[in-house]
Coordinates of C-alpha atoms in Angstrom, one line a residue:
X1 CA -12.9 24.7 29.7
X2 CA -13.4 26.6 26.9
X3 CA -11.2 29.9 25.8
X4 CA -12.9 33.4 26.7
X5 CA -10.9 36.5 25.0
X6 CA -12.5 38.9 27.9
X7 CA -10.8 36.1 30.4
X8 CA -7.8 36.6 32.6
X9 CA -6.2 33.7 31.1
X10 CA -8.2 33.9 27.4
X11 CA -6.4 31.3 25.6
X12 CA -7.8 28.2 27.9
X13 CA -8.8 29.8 31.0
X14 CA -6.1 28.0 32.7
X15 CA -2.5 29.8 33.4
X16 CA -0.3 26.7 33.1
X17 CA -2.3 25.3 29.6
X18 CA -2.4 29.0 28.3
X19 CA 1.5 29.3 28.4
X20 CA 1.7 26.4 26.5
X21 CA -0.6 27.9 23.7
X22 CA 1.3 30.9 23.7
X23 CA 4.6 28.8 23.2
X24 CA 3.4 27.1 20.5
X25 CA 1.4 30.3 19.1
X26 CA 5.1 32.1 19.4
X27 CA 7.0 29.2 17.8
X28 CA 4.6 28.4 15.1
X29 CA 4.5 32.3 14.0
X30 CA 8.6 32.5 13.7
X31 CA 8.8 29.1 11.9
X32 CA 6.5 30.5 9.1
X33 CA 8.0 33.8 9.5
X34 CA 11.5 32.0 8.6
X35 CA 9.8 30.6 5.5
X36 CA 8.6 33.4 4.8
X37 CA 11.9 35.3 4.3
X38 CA 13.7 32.5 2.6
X39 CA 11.5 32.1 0.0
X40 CA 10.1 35.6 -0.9
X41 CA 13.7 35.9 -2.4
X42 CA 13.5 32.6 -4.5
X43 CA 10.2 34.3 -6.1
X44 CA 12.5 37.8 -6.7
X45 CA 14.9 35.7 -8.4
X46 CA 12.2 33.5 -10.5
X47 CA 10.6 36.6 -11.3
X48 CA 14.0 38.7 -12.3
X49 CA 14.6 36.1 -14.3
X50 CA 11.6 35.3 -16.5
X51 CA 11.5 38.9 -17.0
X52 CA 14.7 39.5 -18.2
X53 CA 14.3 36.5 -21.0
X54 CA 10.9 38.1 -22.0
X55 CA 9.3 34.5 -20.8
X56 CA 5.4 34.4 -19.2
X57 CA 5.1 32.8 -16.0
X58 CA 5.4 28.9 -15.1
X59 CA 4.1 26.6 -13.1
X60 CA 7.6 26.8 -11.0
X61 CA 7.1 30.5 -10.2
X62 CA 3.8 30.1 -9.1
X63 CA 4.9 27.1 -6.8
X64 CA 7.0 30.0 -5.7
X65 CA 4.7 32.5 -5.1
X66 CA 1.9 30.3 -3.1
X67 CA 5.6 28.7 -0.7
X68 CA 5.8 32.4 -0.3
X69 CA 2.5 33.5 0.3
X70 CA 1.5 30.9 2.7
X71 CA 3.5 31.1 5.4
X72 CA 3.6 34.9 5.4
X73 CA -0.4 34.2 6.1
X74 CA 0.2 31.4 9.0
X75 CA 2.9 33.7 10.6
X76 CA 0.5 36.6 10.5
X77 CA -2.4 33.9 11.7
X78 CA -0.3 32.9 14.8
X79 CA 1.0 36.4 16.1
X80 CA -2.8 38.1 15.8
X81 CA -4.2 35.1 17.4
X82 CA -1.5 36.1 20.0
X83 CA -2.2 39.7 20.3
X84 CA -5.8 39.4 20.3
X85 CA -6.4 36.3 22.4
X86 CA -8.8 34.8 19.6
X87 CA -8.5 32.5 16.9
X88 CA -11.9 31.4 16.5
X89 CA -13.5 31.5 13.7
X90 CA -14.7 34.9 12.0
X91 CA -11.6 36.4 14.7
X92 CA -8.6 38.5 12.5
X93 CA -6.7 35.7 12.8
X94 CA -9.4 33.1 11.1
X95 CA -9.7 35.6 8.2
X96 CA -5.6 34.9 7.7
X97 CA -5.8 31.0 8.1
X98 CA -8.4 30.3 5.5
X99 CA -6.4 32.6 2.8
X100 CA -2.8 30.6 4.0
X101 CA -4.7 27.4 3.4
X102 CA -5.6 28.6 0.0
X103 CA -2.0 29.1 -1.1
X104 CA -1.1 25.8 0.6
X105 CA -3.8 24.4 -1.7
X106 CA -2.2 26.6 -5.2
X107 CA 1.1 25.5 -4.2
X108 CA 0.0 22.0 -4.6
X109 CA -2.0 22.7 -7.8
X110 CA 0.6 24.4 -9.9
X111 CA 3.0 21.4 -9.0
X112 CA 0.4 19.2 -9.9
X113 CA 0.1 21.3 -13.3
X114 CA 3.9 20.4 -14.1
X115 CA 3.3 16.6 -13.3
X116 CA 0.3 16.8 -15.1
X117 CA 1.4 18.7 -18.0
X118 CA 4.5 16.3 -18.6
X119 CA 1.9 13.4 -17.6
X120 CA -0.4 14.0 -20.8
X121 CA 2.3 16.0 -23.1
X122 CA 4.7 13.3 -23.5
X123 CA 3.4 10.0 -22.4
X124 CA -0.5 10.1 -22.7
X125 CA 0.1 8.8 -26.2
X126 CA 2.7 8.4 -28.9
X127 CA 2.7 11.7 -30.2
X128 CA 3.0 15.1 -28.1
X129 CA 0.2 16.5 -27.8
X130 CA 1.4 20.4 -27.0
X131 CA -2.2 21.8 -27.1
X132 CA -2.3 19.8 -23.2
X133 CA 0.2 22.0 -22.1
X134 CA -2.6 24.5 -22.9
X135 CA -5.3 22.8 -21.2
X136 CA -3.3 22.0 -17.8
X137 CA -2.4 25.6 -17.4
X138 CA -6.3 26.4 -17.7
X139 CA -7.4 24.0 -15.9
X140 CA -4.9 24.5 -12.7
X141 CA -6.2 28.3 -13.0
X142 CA -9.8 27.3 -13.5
X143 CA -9.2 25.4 -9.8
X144 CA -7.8 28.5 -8.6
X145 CA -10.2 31.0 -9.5
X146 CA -12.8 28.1 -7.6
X147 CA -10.6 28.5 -4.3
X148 CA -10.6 32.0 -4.5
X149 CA -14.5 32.2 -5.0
X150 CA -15.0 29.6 -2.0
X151 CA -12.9 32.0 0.3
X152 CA -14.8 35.0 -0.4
X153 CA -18.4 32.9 -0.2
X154 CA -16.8 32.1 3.9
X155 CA -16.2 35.9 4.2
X156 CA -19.7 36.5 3.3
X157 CA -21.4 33.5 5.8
X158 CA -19.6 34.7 8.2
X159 CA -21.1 38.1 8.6
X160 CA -24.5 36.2 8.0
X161 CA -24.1 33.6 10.2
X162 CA -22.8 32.6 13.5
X163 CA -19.7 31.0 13.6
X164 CA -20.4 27.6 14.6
X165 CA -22.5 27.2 11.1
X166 CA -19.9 28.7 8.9
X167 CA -16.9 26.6 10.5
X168 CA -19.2 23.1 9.4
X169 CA -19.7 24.7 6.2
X170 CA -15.9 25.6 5.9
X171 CA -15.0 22.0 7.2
X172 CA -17.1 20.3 5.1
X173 CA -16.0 21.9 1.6
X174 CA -12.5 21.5 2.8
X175 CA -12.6 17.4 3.2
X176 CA -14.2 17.9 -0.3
X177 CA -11.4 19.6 -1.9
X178 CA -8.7 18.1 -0.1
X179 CA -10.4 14.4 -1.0
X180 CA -10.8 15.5 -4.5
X181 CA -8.3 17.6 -5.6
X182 CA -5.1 15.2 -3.6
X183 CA -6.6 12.1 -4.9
X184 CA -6.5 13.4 -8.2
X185 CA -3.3 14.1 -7.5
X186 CA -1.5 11.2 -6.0
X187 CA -2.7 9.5 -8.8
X188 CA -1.3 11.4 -11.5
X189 CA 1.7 11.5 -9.2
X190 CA 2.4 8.1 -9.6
X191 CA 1.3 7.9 -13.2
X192 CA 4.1 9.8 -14.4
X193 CA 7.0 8.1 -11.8
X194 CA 5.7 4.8 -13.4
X195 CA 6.6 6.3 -16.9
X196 CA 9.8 8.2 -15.6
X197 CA 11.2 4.4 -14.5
X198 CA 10.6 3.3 -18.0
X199 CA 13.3 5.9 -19.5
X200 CA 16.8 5.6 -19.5
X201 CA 18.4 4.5 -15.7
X202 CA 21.6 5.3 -16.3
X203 CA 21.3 8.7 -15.4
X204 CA 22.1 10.4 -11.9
X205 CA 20.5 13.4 -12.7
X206 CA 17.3 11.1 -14.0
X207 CA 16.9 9.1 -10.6
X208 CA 17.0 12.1 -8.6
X209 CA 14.1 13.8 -10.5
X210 CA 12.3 10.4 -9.8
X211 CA 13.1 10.3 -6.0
X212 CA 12.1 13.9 -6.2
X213 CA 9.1 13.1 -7.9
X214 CA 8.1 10.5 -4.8
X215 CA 9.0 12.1 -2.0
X216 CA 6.3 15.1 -3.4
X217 CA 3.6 12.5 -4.1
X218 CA 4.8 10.9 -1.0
X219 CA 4.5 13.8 1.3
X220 CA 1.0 15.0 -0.3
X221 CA -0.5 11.4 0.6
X222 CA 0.7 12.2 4.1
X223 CA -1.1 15.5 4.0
X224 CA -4.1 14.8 2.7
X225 CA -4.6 11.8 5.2
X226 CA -3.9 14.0 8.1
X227 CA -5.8 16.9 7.0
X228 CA -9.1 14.2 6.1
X229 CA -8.5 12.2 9.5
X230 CA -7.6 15.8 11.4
X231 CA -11.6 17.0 9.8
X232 CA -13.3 14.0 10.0
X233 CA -12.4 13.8 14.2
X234 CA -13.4 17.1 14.7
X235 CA -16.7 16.6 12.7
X236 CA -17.6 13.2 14.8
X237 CA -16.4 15.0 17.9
X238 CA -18.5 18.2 17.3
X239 CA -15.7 20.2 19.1
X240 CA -16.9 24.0 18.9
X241 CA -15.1 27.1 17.9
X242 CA -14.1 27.8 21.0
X243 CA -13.0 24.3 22.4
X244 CA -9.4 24.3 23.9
X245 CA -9.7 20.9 22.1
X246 CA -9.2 22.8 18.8
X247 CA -5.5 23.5 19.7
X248 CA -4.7 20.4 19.3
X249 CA -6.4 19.9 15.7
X250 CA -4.3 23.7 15.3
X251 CA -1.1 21.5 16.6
X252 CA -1.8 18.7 14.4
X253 CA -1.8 20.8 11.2
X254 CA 1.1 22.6 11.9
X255 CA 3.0 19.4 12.2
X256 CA 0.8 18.0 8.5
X257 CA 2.0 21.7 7.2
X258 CA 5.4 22.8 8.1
X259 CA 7.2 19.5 7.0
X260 CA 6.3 20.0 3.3
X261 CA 7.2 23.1 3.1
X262 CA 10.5 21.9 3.5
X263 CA 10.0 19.2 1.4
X264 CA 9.0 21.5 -1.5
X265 CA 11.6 24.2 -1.0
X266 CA 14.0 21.1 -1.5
X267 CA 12.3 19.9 -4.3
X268 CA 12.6 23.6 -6.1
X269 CA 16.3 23.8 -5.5
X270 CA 18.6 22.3 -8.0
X271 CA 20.5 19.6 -8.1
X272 CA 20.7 18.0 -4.0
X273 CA 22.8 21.2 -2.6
X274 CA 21.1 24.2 -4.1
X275 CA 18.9 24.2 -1.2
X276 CA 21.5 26.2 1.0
X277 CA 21.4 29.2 -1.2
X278 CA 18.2 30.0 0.8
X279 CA 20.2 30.7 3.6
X280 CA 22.6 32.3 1.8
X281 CA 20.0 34.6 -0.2
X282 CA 21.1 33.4 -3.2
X283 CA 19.2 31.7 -6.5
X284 CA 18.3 27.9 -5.5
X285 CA 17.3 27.4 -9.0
X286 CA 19.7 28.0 -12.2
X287 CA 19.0 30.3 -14.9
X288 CA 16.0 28.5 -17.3
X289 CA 18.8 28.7 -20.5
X290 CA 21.2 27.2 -18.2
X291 CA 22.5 23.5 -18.9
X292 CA 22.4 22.8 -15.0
X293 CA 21.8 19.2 -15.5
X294 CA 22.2 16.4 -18.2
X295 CA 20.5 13.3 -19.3
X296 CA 23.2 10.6 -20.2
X297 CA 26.3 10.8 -17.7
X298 CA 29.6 11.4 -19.3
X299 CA 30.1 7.3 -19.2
X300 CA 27.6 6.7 -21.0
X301 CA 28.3 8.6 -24.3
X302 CA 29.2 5.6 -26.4
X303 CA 29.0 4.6 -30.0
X304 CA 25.4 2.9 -30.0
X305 CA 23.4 5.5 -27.8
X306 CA 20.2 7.0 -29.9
X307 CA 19.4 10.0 -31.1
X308 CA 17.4 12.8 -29.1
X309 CA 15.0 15.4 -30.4
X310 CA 15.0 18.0 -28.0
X311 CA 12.4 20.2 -27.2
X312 CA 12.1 23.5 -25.1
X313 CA 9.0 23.5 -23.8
X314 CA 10.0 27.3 -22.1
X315 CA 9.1 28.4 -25.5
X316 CA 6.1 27.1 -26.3
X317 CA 3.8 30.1 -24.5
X318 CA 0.1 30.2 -23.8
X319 CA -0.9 32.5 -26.0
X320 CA -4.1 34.4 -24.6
X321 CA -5.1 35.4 -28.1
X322 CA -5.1 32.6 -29.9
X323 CA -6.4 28.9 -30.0
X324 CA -3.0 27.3 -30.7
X325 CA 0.4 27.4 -28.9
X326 CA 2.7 29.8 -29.4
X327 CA 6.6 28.9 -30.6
X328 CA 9.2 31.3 -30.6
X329 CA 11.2 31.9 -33.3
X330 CA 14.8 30.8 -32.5
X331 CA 13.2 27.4 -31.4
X332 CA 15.2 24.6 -32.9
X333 CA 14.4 21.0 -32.9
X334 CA 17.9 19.2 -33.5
X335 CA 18.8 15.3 -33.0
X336 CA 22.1 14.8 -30.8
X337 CA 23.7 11.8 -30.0
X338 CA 22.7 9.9 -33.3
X339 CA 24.0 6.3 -32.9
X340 CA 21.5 4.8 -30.0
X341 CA 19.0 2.6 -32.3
X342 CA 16.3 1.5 -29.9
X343 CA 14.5 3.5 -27.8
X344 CA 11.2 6.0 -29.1
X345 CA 10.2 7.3 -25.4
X346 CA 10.6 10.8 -24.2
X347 CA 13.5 11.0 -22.0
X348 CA 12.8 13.9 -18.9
X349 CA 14.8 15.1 -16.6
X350 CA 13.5 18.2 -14.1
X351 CA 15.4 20.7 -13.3
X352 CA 14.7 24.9 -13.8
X353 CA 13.1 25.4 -16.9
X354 CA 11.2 22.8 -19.3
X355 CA 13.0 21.6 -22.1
X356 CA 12.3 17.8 -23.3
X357 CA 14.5 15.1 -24.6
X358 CA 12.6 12.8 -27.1
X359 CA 14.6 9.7 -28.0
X360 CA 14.3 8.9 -32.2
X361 CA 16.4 6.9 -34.9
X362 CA 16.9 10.4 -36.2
X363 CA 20.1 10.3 -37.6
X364 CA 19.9 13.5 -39.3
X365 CA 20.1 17.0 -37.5
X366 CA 16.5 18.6 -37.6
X367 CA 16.0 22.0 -38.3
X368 CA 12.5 23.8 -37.7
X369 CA 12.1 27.2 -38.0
X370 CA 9.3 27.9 -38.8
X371 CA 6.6 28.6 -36.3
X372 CA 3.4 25.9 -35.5
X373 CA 0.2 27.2 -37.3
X374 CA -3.3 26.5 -35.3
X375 CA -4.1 23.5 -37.1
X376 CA -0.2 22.3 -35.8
X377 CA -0.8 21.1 -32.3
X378 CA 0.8 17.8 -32.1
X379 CA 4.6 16.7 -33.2
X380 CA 4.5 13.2 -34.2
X381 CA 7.2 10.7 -33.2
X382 CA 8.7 9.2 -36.3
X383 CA 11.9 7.1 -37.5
X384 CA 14.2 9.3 -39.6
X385 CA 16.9 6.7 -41.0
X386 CA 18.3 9.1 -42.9
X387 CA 22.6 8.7 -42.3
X388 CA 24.6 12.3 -42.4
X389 CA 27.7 10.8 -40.1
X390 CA 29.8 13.8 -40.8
X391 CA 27.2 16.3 -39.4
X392 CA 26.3 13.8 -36.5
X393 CA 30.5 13.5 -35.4
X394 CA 30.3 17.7 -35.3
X395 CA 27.1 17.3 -32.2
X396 CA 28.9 14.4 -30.9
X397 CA 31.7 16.8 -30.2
X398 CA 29.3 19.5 -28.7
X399 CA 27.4 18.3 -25.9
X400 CA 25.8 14.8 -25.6
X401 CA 23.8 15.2 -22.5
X402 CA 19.8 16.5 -23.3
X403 CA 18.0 18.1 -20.4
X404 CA 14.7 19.0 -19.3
X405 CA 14.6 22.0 -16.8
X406 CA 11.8 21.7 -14.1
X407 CA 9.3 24.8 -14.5
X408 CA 7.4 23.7 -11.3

């Protein structure tokens, strides 16, 4: 049987099966609803507070946005599909689930621009190449703007063409991008967890940004199986637009969909317990000057531990204007920590804003105030065996623990 809005039971044309869509429609709608309202004060908070430290937006705070956009537009989806009977495509509701399935696809990009950004930055090659942090940022908006365009090219084919057409159209350019775009991805994914293991273990703080780290990449292989197996049935199995068999495939993605979300708003909270400020409409993430988390455990500050350069990426802004990136002017590049001898890898550690530990033989405190020029995109990893012990005892008795804050 096939659905029929003008029907006295529209959903299914059976009483019993059309109860169970409205139960689902009904539970689906207050479960993305719920989202909703947890995280549209997150993005208040993210937003309150890159404002009031003058900062442009991050990749975090767009991660924010699209968890907070996207389930306002599934909740809206379920309850017109359940006032009007109709969630077919070119219906009210269809108009609602392409634009949620856009911000499902932005949150994933703008995490993707963090890994990717920290991916290419710091362990693409010996040297940091800052002018990537440049490029990632473009690039995850150039994907964007792509999304944005396909959307409105459906809204256009719809009122061209009947509904059957434009739903193989949509289908098809979805298993593209979700093929494409998680693929791409994954891999990077696990590109930079193979080159977070390498750093320093001793860390607790470290392993959970790597466990972190894999249950995202994780969780995205999960979803962009289901959502490619979920298209590719309903392709060979040429179910129309108004099949009841497409409540299933509706069923099927709720259950590929609502799971991350959870995942993700765990993954944004700090530390393992910030996650229940969401119910308690408080911040989940610390301030981005905030020392919420630390490289080296307290045990492990001992007498042969290396120096660290540390970086803040936070200040390094896309400048619009300009072909290089932008430093502000109280940036500081110091060594801490100066009697570790071995290691030359970037040390990272996520957590709310982006700030980078870079382990050196730098015994010496390094100043820079002055500002990168264009021609100054890339800071080159170098020995310093320069020995200044009495200014390296005054860090040592400051704070021994470098930290990278997560700007996903």
């Amino acid at each position: 049987m096939e659905n029929d809005v003008n029907n006295e039971f529209p959903f299914t044309g059976d009483e019993q099966y059309d109860k169970v869509v409205k139960t689902f429609y009904i539970i689906r709608g207050i479960s993305f609803t719920i989202l909703f309202l947890l995280n549209v004060f997150q993005t208040y908070f993210e937003f309150r507070s890159l404002y009031r430290k003058g900062r442009k937006p991050t990749p975090r705070f767009f991660t924010f946005v699209s968890i907070t956009l996207f389930p306002l537009c599934r909740g809206i989806q379920s309850f017109l599909a359940l006032g009007f009977h109709n969630s077919r495509t070119g219906s009210s509701s269809w108009y609602f689930g392409i634009w949620g399935t856009l911000f499902l696809s932005t949150e994933w990009i703008f995490i993707g621009c963090f890994w990717v950004r920290l991916l290419y930055t710091f362990f693409s090659s010996k040297k940091i190449a800052l002018d990537n942090i440049k490029k990632t940022w473009y690039s995850a908006w150039g994907i964007v703007v792509i999304l944005f365009a396909w959307n409105t090219i459906l809204m256009i084919l719809i009122s061209q063409y009947d509904s059957q057409y434009v739903a193989s159209i949509s289908g098809k350019g979805f298993i593209c991008m979700v093929a494409l775009l998680g693929t791409f991805l994954i891999i990077n994914g696990f590109f930079l967890i193979k080159n977070l293991k390498k750093q320093d273990k001793k860390s607790k703080t470290f392993q959970k940004t790597i466990k972190r780290t894999i249950r995202l990449s994780s969780i995205l292989i999960f979803i962009v199986l289901g959502l490619i197996v979920r298209e590719i049935v309903v392709a060979i199995s040429k179910i129309s637009t108004s099949s009841n068999y497409r409540y299933a495939a509706i069923f099927v993605t709720f259950i590929l969909e609502f799971p991350q979300c959870i995942v993700v708003m765990i993954a944004l909270a700090d530390d393992g317990t910030h996650w229940k400020n969401y119910f308690l409409l408080q911040k989940v993430a610390k301030d981005s000057n905030s020392s919420g988390g630390s490289l080296n455990d307290n045990n492990s500050n001992n007498k042969n531990s290396n120096a660290n350069l540390e970086i803040d990426l936070s200040s390094f802004n896309v400048d619009n204007d300009s072909s290089s990136v932008s430093k502000s002017k109280s940036q500081i590049l110091k060594s801490e920590n100066p009697s570790r001898q071995n290691s030359q890898n970037p040390v990272i550690v996520t957590q709310s804003n982006v700030s980078i530990s870079l382990s050196t033989n730098s015994e010496q405190p390094l100043r820079q105030s002055q500002p990168l020029d264009e021609n100054q995109q890339v800071i080159d990893i170098k020995d310093n065996n320069n020995n200044n012990n009495n200014n390296n005892n005054n860090n040592n008795n400051n704070n021994n623990n470098n930290i990278i804050n997560n700007n996903q």
